[in-house]
Short mmCIF file of C-alpha atoms and ligand atoms in Angstrom, two decimals:
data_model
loop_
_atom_site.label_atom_id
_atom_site.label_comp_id
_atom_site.label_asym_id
_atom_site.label_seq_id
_atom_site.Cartn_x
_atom_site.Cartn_y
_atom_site.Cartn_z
CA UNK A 148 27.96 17.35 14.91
CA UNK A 149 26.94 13.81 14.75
CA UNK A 150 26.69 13.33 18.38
CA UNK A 151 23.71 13.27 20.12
CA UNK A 152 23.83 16.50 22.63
CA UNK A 153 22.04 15.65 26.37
CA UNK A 154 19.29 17.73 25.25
CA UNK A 155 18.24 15.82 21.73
CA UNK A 156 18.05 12.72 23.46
CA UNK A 157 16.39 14.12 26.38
CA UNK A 158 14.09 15.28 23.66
CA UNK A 159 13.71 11.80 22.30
CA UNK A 160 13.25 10.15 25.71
CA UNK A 161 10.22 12.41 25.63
CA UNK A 162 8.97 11.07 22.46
CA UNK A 163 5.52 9.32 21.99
CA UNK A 164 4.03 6.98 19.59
CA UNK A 165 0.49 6.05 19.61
CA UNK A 166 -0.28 2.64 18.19
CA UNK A 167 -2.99 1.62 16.07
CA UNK A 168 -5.00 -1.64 17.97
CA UNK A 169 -5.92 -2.39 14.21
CA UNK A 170 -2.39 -2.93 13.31
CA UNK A 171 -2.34 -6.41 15.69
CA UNK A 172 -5.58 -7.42 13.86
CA UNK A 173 -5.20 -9.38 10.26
CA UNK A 174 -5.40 -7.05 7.38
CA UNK A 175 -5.13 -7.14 3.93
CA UNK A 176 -5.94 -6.03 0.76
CA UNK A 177 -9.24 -6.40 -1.09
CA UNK A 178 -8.19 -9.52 -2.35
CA UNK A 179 -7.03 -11.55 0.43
CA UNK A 180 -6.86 -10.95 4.18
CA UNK A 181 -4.17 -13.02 6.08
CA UNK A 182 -5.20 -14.86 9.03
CA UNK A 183 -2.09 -15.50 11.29
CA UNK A 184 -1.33 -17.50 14.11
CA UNK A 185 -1.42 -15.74 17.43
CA UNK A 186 -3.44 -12.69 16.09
CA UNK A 187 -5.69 -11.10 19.31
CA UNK A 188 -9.57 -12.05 18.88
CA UNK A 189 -10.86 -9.07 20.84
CA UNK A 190 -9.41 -5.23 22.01
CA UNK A 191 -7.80 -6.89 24.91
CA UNK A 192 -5.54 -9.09 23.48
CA UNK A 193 -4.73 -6.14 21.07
CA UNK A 194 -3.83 -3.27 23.87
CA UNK A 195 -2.04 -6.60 25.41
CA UNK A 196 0.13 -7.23 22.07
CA UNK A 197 0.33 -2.70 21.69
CA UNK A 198 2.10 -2.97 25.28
CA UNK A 199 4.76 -5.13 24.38
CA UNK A 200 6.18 -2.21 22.13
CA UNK A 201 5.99 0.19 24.81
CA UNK A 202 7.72 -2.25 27.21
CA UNK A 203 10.45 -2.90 24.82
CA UNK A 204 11.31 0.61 22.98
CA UNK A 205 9.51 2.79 25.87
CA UNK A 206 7.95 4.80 22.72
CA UNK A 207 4.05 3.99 22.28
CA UNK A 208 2.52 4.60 25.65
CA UNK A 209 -1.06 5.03 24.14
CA UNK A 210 -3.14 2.87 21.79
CA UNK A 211 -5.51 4.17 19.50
CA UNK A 212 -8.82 2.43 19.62
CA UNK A 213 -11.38 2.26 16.05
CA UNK A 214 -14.98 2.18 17.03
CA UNK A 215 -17.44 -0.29 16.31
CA UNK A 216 -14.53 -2.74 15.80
CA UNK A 217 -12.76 -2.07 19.40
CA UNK A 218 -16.51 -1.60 20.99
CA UNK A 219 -16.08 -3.90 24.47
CA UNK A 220 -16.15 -2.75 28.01
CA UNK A 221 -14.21 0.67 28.26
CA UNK A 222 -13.97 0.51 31.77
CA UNK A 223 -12.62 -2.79 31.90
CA UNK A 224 -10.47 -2.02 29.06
CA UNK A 225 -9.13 1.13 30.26
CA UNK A 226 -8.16 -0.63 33.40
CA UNK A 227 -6.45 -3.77 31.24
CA UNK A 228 -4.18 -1.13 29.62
CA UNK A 229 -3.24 0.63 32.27
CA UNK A 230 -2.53 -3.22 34.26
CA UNK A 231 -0.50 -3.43 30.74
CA UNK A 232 1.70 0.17 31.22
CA UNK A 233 -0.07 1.73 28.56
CA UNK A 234 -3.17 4.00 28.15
CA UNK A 235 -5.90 4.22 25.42
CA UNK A 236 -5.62 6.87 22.93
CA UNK A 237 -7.70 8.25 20.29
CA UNK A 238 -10.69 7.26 19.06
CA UNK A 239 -11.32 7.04 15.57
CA UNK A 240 -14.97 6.74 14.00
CA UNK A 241 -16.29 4.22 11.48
CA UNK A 242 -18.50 5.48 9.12
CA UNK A 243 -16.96 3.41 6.06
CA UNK A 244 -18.62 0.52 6.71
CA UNK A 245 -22.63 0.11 6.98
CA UNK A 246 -24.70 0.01 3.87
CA UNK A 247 -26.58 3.18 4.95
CA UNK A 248 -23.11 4.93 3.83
CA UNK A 249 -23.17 3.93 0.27
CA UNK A 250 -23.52 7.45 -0.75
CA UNK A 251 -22.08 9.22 2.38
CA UNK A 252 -22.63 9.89 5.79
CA UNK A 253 -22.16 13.01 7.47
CA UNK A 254 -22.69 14.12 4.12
CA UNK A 255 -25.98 11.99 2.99
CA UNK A 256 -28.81 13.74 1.17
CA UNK A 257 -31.05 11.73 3.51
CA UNK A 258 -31.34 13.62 6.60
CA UNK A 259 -32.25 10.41 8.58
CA UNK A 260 -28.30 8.80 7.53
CA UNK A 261 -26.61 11.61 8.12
CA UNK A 262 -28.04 11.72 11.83
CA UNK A 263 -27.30 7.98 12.32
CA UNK A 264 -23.76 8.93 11.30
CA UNK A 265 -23.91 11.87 13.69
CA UNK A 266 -25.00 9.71 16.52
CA UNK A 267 -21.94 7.02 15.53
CA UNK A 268 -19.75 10.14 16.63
CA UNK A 269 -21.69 11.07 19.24
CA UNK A 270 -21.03 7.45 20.52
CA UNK A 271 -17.49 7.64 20.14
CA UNK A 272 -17.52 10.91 22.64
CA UNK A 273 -19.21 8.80 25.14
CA UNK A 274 -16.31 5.94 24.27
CA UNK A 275 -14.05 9.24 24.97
CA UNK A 276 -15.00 9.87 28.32
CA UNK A 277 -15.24 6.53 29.66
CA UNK A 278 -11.68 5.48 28.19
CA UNK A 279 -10.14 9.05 29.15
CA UNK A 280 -9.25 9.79 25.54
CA UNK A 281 -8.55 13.75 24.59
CA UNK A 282 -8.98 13.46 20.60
CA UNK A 283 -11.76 12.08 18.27
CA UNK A 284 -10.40 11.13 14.54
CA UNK A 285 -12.53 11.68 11.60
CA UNK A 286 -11.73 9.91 8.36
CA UNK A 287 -14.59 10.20 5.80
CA UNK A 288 -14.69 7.88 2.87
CA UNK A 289 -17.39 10.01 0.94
CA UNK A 290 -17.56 11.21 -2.42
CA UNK A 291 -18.33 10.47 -5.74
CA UNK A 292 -17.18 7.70 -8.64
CA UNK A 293 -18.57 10.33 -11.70
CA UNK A 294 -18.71 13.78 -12.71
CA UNK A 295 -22.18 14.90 -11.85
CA UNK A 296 -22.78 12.27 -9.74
CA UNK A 297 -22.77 14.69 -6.30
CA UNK A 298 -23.66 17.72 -5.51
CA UNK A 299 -19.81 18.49 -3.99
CA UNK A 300 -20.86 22.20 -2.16
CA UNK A 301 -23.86 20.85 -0.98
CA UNK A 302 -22.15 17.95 0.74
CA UNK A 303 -19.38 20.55 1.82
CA UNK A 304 -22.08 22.42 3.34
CA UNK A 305 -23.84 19.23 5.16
CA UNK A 306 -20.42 18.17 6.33
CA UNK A 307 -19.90 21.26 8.18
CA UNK A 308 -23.42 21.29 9.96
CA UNK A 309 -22.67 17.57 10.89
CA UNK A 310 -19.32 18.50 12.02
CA UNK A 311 -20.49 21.17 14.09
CA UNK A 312 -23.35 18.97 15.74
CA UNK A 313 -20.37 16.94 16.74
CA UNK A 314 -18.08 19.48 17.84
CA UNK A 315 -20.85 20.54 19.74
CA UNK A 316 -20.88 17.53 21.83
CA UNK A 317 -17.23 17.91 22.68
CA UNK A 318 -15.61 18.61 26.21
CA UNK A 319 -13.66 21.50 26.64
CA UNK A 320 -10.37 19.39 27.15
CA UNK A 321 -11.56 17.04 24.10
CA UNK A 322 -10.68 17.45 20.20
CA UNK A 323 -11.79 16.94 17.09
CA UNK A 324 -9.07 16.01 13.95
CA UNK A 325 -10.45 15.38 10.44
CA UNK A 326 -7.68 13.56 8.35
CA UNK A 327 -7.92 14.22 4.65
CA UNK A 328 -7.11 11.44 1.99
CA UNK A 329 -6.96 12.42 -1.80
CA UNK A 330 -8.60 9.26 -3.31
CA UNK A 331 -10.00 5.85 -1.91
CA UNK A 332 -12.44 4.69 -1.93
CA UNK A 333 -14.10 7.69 -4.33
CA UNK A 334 -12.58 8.02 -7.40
CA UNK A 335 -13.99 11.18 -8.83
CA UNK A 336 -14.22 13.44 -5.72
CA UNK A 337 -13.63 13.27 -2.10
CA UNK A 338 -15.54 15.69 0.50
CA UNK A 339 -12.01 15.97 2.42
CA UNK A 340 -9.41 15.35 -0.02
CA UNK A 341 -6.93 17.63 1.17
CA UNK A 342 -5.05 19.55 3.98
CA UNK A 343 -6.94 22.87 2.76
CA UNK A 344 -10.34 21.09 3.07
CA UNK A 345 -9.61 19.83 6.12
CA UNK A 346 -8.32 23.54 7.13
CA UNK A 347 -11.35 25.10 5.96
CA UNK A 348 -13.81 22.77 7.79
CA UNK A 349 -12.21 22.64 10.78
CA UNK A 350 -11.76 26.51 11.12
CA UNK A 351 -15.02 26.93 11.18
CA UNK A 352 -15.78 24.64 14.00
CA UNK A 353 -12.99 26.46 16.56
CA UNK A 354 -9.78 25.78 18.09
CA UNK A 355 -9.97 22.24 19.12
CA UNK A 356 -10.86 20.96 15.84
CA UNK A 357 -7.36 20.49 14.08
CA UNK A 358 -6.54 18.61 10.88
CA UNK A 359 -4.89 14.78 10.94
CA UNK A 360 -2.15 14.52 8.38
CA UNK A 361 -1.63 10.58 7.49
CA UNK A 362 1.64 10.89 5.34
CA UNK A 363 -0.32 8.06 3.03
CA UNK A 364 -2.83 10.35 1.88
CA UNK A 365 -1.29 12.68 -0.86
CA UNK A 366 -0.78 12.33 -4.27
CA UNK A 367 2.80 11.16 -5.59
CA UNK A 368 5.29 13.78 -5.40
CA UNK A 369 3.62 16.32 -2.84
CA UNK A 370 5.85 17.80 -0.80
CA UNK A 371 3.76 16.59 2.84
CA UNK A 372 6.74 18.41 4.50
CA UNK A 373 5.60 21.63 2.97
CA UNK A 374 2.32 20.74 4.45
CA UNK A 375 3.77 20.20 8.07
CA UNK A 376 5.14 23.45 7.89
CA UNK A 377 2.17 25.23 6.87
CA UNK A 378 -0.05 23.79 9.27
CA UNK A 379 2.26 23.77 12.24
CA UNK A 380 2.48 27.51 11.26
CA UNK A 381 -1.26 28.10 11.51
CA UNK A 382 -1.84 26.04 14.74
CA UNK A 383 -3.78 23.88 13.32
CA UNK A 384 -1.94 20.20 12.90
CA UNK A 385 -3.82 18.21 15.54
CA UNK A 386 -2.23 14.31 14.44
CA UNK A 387 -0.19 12.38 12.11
CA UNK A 388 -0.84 8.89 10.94
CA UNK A 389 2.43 7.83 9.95
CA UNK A 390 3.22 5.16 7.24
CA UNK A 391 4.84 4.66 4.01
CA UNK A 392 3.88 4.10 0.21
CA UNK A 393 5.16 3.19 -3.33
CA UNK A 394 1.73 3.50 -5.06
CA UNK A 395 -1.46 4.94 -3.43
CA UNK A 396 -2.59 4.48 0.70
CA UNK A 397 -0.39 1.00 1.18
CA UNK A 398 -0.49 1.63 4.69
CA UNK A 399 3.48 0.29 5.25
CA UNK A 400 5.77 0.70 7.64
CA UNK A 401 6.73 4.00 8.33
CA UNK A 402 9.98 5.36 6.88
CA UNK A 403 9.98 1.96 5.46
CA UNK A 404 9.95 3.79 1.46
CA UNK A 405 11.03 6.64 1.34
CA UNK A 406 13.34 7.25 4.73
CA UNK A 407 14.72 10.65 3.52
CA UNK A 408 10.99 11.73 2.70
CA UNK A 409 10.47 10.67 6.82
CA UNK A 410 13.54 12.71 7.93
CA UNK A 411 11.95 15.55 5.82
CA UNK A 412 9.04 15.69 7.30
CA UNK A 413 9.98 15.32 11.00
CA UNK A 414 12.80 17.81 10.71
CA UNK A 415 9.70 20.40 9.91
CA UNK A 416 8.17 19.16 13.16
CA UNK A 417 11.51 20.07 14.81
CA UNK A 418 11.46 23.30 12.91
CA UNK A 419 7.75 24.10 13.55
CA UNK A 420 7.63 23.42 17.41
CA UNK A 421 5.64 20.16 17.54
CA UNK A 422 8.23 17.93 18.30
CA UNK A 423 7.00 16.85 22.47
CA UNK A 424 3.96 18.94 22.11
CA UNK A 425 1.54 17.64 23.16
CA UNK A 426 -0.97 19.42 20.75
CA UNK A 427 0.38 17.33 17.85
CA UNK A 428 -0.43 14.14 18.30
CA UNK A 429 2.30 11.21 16.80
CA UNK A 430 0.48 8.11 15.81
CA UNK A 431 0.87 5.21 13.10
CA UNK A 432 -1.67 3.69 10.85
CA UNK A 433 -0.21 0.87 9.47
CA UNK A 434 -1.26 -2.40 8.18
CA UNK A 435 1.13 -5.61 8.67
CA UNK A 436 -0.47 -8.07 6.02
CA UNK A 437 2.54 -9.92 5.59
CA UNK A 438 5.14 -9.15 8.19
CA UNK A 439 4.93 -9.78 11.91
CA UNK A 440 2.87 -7.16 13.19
CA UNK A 441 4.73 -7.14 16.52
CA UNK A 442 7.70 -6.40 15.35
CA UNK A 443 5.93 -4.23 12.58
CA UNK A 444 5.08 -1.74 15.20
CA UNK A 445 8.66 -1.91 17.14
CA UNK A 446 10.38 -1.37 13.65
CA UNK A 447 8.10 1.61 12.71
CA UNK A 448 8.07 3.68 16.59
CA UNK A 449 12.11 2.88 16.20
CA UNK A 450 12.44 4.05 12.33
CA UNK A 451 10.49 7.49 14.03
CA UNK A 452 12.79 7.84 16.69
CA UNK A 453 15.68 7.22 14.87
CA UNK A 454 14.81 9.62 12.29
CA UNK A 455 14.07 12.09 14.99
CA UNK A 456 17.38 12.03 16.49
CA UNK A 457 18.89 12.50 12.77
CA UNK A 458 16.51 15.29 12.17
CA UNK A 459 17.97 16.91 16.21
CA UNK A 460 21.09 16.74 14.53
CA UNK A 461 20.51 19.38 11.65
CA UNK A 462 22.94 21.96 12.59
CA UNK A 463 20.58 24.93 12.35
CA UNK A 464 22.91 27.74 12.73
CA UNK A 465 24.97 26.67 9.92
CA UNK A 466 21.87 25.94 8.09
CA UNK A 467 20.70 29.32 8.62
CA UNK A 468 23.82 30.97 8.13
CA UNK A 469 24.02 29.13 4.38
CA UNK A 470 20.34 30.25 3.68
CA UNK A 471 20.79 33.85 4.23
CA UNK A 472 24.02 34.17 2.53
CA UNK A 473 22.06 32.56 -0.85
CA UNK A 474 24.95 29.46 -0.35
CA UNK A 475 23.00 26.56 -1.92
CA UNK A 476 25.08 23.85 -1.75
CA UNK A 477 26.18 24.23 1.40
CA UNK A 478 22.90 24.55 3.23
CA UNK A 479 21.51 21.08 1.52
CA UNK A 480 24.94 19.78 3.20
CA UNK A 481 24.26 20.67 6.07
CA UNK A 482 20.70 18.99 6.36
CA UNK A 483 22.04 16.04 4.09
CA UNK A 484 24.98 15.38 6.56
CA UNK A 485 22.58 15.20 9.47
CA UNK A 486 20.39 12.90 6.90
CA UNK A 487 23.43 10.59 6.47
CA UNK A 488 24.54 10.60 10.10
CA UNK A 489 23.81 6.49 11.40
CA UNK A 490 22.54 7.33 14.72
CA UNK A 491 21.49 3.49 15.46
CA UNK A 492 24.34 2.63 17.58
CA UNK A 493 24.27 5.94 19.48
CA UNK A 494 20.22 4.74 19.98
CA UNK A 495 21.18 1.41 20.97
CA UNK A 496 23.78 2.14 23.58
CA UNK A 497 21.20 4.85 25.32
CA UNK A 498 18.63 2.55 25.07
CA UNK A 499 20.56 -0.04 27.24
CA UNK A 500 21.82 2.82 29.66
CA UNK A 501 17.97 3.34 30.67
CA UNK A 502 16.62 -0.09 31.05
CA UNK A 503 15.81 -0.80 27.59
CA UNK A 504 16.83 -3.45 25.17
CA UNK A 505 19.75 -2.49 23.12
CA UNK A 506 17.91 -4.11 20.01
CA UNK A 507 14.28 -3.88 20.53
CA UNK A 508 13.54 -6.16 17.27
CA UNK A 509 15.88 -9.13 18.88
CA UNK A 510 14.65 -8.73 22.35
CA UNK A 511 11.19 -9.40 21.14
CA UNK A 512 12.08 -12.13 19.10
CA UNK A 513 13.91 -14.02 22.51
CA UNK A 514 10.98 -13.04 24.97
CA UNK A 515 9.01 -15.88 23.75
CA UNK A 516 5.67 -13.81 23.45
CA UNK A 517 5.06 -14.47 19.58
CA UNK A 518 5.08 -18.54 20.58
CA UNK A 519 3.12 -17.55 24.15
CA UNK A 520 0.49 -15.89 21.98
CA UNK A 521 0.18 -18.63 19.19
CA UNK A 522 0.33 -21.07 22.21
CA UNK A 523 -2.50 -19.91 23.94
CA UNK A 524 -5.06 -17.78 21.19
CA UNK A 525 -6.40 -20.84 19.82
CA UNK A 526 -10.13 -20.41 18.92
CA UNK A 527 -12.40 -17.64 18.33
CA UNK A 528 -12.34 -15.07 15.65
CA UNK A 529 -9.23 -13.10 15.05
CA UNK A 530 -9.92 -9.70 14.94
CA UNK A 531 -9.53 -7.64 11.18
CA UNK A 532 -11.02 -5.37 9.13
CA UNK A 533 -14.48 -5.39 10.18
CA UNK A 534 -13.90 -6.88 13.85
C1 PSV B 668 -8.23 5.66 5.92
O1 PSV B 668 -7.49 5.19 4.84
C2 PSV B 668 -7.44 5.60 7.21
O2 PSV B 668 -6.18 6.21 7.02
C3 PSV B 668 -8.18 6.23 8.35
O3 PSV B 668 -7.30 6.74 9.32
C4 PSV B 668 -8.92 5.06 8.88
O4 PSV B 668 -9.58 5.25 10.07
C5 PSV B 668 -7.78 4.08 8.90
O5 PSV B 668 -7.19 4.28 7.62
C6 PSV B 668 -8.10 2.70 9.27
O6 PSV B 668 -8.21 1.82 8.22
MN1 MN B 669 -5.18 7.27 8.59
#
C-alpha cells in the first residue's frame, strides 16, 4: 500500500501550482520589511524568478498576478512568461490599499468610493483579457474596529450590488472567487469573514462566482477540511491559497506547521473530486520574509505534491470497509498509515525518470541563478508590498 500505483503519479504529474508574483517581492510584517539581494524590481523579473520553480519541480505552470502592484504591459508580459514556460494566472484585486478605502470599498456608504472600487475590478477584467487569465480573486479587507461602528447588513447588501456590477462585466469563460478571512485588518467584523459568507454572496451572483479558501484564514482549531468537503460538495470551491500558521494569517510555507492538517485537507480534495480539476484552482499565498523566496516556493509546490501522493495512498476500500462496520480504530489506521508513509524518495526517483531534478531544493541551489540574480538586479526599487 505504500507504493505509488501508475495512476497516482500519473495523477500527480497532472498536478498544478499557481504561484504568487508577490511571493518573489520583499515582504514583511508591519514592523519591518526585508529588502534582499537579488529581489525582482518589476513583474518581469518576478514571472522570470516564478519560472524557475516550474522548470525545476514541473509543478507551477501559472503565476498569479496582484493588480495595481503587477500593473506593466500585459501584452509584453504575457509574452515574457510564456518565452519563460509559464503562463499568467489569476488576477487578484487591490482594494486594501488607497485612502478612499478607510472605511470600505465595495462596501462604502459613499456611492462615489464604492464605484471607484468597482471600476478597480472592472480594470482587472480588462488585465484578464489581455493576459488570458480565466479567474478574478476578491479579497476584501472591510469591516469594522467597534460594535456599532457599521451598519454590517447594509454593507452585506452594497457588497452584493457591487459584486454583481462586477460579475456583470465577466466573460462567459471568466470567474469570479471571493476568499473569506475571519479577522485582519478589522477587528470587530468582517463583510466576508467566512466560507458561508462567501457562499451566500457568491450564490447569488451565479455559477462562475465560486468561493477562494486560503487555509490562513480561519480561526484556530477549525476543521478547513470540513470546509473542503462541504464546498467541493456544493460546487462551489473555485481556489485555494495555500499556506501555513501558528498564530493568525502568517502567510508561511505551506504544510510547513501543521503537515498532517495539509494531508487532511488535500485528502478531501481527493475525496471530493477536485484533485486535476480544473474548476478548483491550486494556488499559494505565501510570504518569504526571512527565507529564500526561491526556494520558498520550490519547498511549498513540493510539500503539496508530496502530500498529495500520501493523501493517493489512503486505501479507500479499507477505509470504507472500517467506516461502515463502526471499526474506529482501524479506519484512523488506515488514513494514518497513508499519513506516515515517506513518499520523498519514491518522488525523487520519478522526478529524475522524467527530466526533473531528483532534489529540486539542491538543483536550485547549484544552477547559480540566486548569485546571477544578485549579480545583475543592482539598482532600482525592489518590488514589495505596495509595488
Ligand atoms: C489577504 O490576507 C490575502 O490572503 C489575499 O489573498 C490578498 O490578496 C493576499 O493576502 C495578498 O497579500
Ligand atoms: Mn489569500
Amino acid at each position: 500500500m505504500s507504493t505509488l500505483t501508475p495512476d497516482n503519479l500519473a495523477a500527480l504529474e497532472a498536478q498544478a501550482i499557481e504561484l504568487p508574483s508577490w511571493a518573489f517581492g520583499n515582504s514583511g510584517t508591519r514592523f519591518k520589511v526585508f529588502g534582499t539581494p537579488g529581489t525582482p524590481r518589476d513583474p518581469f523579473e518576478k514571472v522570470a524568478d516564478a519560472s524557475q520553480v516550474h522548470k525545476l519541480t514541473g509543478l507551477a505552470p501559472t503565476v498569479a498576478l496582484h493588480i495595481p502592484w503587477d500593473k506593466s504591459d500585459f501584452d509584453d508580459l504575457r509574452k515574457h512568461a510564456e518565452d519563460h514556460g509559464v503562463q499568467l494566472g489569476t488576477i487578484n484585486s487591490n482594494t486594501f490599499q488607497d485612502d478612499d478605502y478607510k472605511f470600505g470599498a465595495l462596501t462604502h456608504e459613499d456611492a462615489k468610493i464604492r464605484r471607484k472600487a468597482i471600476d478597480h475590478h472592472l480594470e482587472c477584467i480588462d488585465v484578464m483579457d489581455a493576459t488570458g487569465s480565466r479567474d478574478l480573486k476578491i479579497w476584501l479587507a472591510e469591516g469594522s474596529n467597534y460594535p456599532g461602528q457599521a451598519d454590517m447588513r447594509g454593507r452585506q447588501d452594497r457588497l452584493h450590488e457591487s459584486l454583481e456590477t462586477i460579475y456583470a462585466r465577466l466573460s462567459d469563460d471568466q470567474r469570479l472567487v471571493l476568499e473569506y478571512k475571519f479577522f485582519e485588518p478589522s477587528f470587530y467584523h468582517t463583510d466576508v469573514p467566512d466560507w458561508g459568507t462567501s457562499y451566500a454572496q457568491v450564490s447569488a451572483l451565479g455559477d462562475r462566482a465560486l468561493v477562494c479558501l486560503d487555509t490562513g484564514h480561519h480561526a484556530p482549531g477549525t476543521n478547513i477540511e470540513f470546509i473542503v468537503m462541504q464546498l467541493l460538495r456544493l460546487g462551489k470551491l473555485g481556489s485555494f491559497d495555500f499556506n501555513s500558521r501558528f498564530y493568525a494569517d502568517d502567510d508561511l510555507i505551506v504544510g510547513a506547521a501543521d503537515p498532517f492538517q495539509l494531508f487532511r485537507i488535500v485528502f478531501e480534495v481527493v475525496r471530493g473530486g477536485g484533485l486535476n480539476n480544473p474548476d478548483v484552482q491550486f494556488m499559494l499565498d505565501q510570504c518569504h520574509n526571512v527565507e529564500n523566496k526561491i526556494l520558498g516556493q520550490i519547498r511549498s509546490v513540493l510539500n503539496v505534491q508530496e502530500m498529495t501522493a500520501r493523501a493517493l495512498l489512503v486505501d479507500t476500500e479499507a477505509l470504507r470497509a472500517a467506516q461502515v462496520s463502526g471499526d474506529v480504530l482501524a479506519a484512523n489506521q488506515v488514513f494514518m498509515d497513508a499519513f506516515y508513509t515517506d513518499v520523498r524518495p519514491q518522488l525523487a526517483e520519478w522526478r529524475a525518470g522524467r527530466g526533473l531534478p531528483a532534489d529540486p531544493m539542491q538543483a536550485f541551489l547549484d544552477s547559480g541563478y540566486q548569485e546571477k540574480i544578485e549579480a545583475e538586479r543592482v539598482g532600482g526599487t525592489q518590488a514589495g508590498w505596495g509595488a
